[in-house]
Amino acid sequence: MGSVLTPLMVGLDEAGDLPNACTLNGRCQEVCPMGIGLPGMLRQLRRRQYQSRGTSPTARAALA
């Protein structure tokens, strides 16, 4: 949960490493009693981070 909330609260410039610390295997969502879709949220943060860095369209397509 902190990997999603912290970047949203302090910004990706300060906490940009947190969304990338996850393997996105979905286990957190499986065991979450509320079924929170953390992997999807982390993917969105990663996408936002790469788009703001001005990566090439080819690199963005590969990461999407």
Coordinates of N, CA and C in Angstrom, one line a residue:
M1 N 0.8 -1.2 0.0 CA 0.0 0.0 0.0 C 0.9 1.3 0.0
G2 N 2.0 1.2 0.7 CA 2.8 2.4 0.8 C 3.5 2.7 -0.5
S3 N 3.7 1.7 -1.3 CA 4.3 1.9 -2.7 C 3.4 2.7 -3.6
V4 N 2.1 2.7 -3.3 CA 1.2 3.5 -4.0 C 0.9 4.9 -3.4
L5 N 0.7 4.8 -2.1 CA 0.3 6.1 -1.4 C 1.5 7.1 -1.3
T6 N 2.6 6.6 -0.9 CA 3.8 7.5 -0.7 C 4.1 8.3 -2.0
P7 N 4.2 7.7 -3.2 CA 4.4 8.5 -4.4 C 3.3 9.5 -4.7
L8 N 2.1 9.2 -4.3 CA 1.0 10.1 -4.5 C 1.0 11.2 -3.6
M9 N 1.5 11.0 -2.4 CA 1.5 12.0 -1.3 C 2.7 13.0 -1.5
V10 N 3.9 12.4 -1.7 CA 5.1 13.2 -1.8 C 5.6 13.4 -3.2
G11 N 5.1 12.7 -4.2 CA 5.4 12.9 -5.6 C 6.4 11.9 -6.1
L12 N 6.4 11.6 -7.4 CA 7.3 10.6 -8.0 C 8.7 11.0 -7.9
D13 N 9.0 12.3 -7.9 CA 10.4 12.8 -7.8 C 11.0 12.3 -6.5
E14 N 10.3 12.4 -5.5 CA 10.8 12.0 -4.1 C 10.7 10.5 -3.9
A15 N 9.7 9.8 -4.4 CA 9.5 8.4 -4.1 C 9.3 7.5 -5.3
G16 N 10.0 7.9 -6.4 CA 9.9 7.2 -7.7 C 10.4 5.8 -7.7
D17 N 11.2 5.4 -6.7 CA 11.7 4.0 -6.7 C 10.6 3.1 -6.1
L18 N 9.7 3.5 -5.4 CA 8.7 2.6 -4.7 C 7.8 1.9 -5.7
P19 N 7.3 2.5 -6.7 CA 6.4 1.8 -7.7 C 7.3 0.7 -8.5
N20 N 8.6 0.9 -8.5 CA 9.4 -0.1 -9.2 C 10.0 -1.2 -8.3
A21 N 9.7 -1.1 -7.0 CA 10.1 -2.1 -6.1 C 9.3 -3.4 -6.1
C22 N 8.2 -3.3 -6.8 CA 7.2 -4.4 -6.8 C 7.4 -5.3 -8.0
T23 N 7.2 -6.6 -7.8 CA 7.3 -7.6 -9.0 C 6.0 -7.7 -9.8
L24 N 4.9 -7.1 -9.3 CA 3.6 -7.1 -10.0 C 3.1 -8.5 -10.2
N25 N 3.4 -9.4 -9.2 CA 2.9 -10.8 -9.3 C 1.4 -10.9 -8.9
G26 N 0.9 -9.9 -8.3 CA -0.6 -9.9 -7.9 C -0.9 -10.6 -6.6
R27 N 0.1 -11.1 -5.9 CA -0.1 -11.7 -4.6 C -0.7 -10.8 -3.6
C28 N -0.3 -9.6 -3.6 CA -0.9 -8.6 -2.6 C -2.4 -8.5 -2.8
Q29 N -2.8 -8.4 -4.0 CA -4.2 -8.3 -4.3 C -5.0 -9.6 -3.9
E30 N -4.4 -10.7 -4.1 CA -5.0 -12.0 -3.7 C -5.3 -12.1 -2.2
V31 N -4.4 -11.6 -1.4 CA -4.5 -11.7 0.0 C -5.2 -10.5 0.7
C32 N -5.4 -9.5 -0.1 CA -6.0 -8.3 0.5 C -7.5 -8.5 0.7
P33 N -8.0 -8.3 2.0 CA -9.4 -8.6 2.3 C -10.3 -7.7 1.5
M34 N -9.8 -6.5 1.1 CA -10.7 -5.6 0.3 C -10.5 -5.7 -1.2
G35 N -9.5 -6.6 -1.6 CA -9.3 -6.8 -3.0 C -8.8 -5.6 -3.8
I36 N -8.0 -4.8 -3.1 CA -7.5 -3.6 -3.7 C -6.5 -4.0 -4.8
G37 N -6.7 -3.4 -6.0 CA -5.8 -3.7 -7.2 C -4.5 -3.0 -7.2
L38 N -3.7 -3.3 -6.3 CA -2.4 -2.6 -6.2 C -1.5 -2.7 -7.4
P39 N -1.4 -3.9 -8.1 CA -0.6 -4.1 -9.3 C -1.0 -3.1 -10.4
G40 N -2.3 -2.9 -10.6 CA -2.8 -2.0 -11.6 C -2.4 -0.5 -11.2
M41 N -2.5 -0.2 -10.0 CA -2.2 1.1 -9.5 C -0.7 1.4 -9.7
L42 N 0.1 0.4 -9.4 CA 1.6 0.5 -9.5 C 1.9 0.7 -11.0
R43 N 1.2 -0.1 -11.9 CA 1.5 0.1 -13.3 C 1.2 1.5 -13.8
Q44 N 0.1 2.1 -13.3 CA -0.3 3.5 -13.6 C 0.8 4.4 -13.2
L45 N 1.3 4.2 -12.0 CA 2.4 5.1 -11.5 C 3.6 5.0 -12.3
R46 N 4.0 3.8 -12.7 CA 5.1 3.5 -13.5 C 5.0 4.2 -14.9
R47 N 3.8 4.1 -15.4 CA 3.5 4.7 -16.7 C 3.6 6.2 -16.6
R48 N 3.0 6.8 -15.6 CA 3.1 8.2 -15.4 C 4.6 8.7 -15.2
Q49 N 5.3 7.9 -14.5 CA 6.7 8.2 -14.3 C 7.5 8.2 -15.6
Y50 N 7.4 7.2 -16.4 CA 8.1 7.1 -17.7 C 7.6 8.2 -18.7
Q51 N 6.3 8.5 -18.7 CA 5.9 9.6 -19.6 C 6.4 10.9 -19.2
S52 N 6.5 11.2 -17.9 CA 7.0 12.5 -17.5 C 8.5 12.7 -17.7
R53 N 9.2 11.6 -17.9 CA 10.7 11.6 -18.1 C 11.0 11.9 -19.6
G54 N 9.9 11.9 -20.4 CA 10.2 12.2 -21.8 C 10.8 11.1 -22.6
T55 N 10.4 9.9 -22.3 CA 11.0 8.7 -23.0 C 10.4 8.7 -24.4
S56 N 11.1 8.0 -25.3 CA 10.6 7.9 -26.7 C 9.3 7.2 -26.8
P57 N 8.5 7.4 -27.8 CA 7.3 6.7 -28.0 C 7.5 5.2 -28.1
T58 N 8.6 4.7 -28.7 CA 8.9 3.3 -28.7 C 9.1 2.7 -27.4
A59 N 9.9 3.4 -26.5 CA 10.1 2.9 -25.2 C 8.8 2.9 -24.4
R60 N 8.0 3.9 -24.6 CA 6.7 3.9 -23.8 C 5.8 2.8 -24.3
A61 N 5.8 2.5 -25.6 CA 5.0 1.4 -26.1 C 5.5 0.0 -25.5
A62 N 6.8 -0.1 -25.4 CA 7.3 -1.4 -24.8 C 7.0 -1.5 -23.3
L63 N 6.8 -0.4 -22.6 CA 6.5 -0.5 -21.2 C 5.0 -0.5 -20.9
A64 N 4.2 -0.2 -21.8 CA 2.7 -0.2 -21.6 C 2.2 -1.6 -21.4

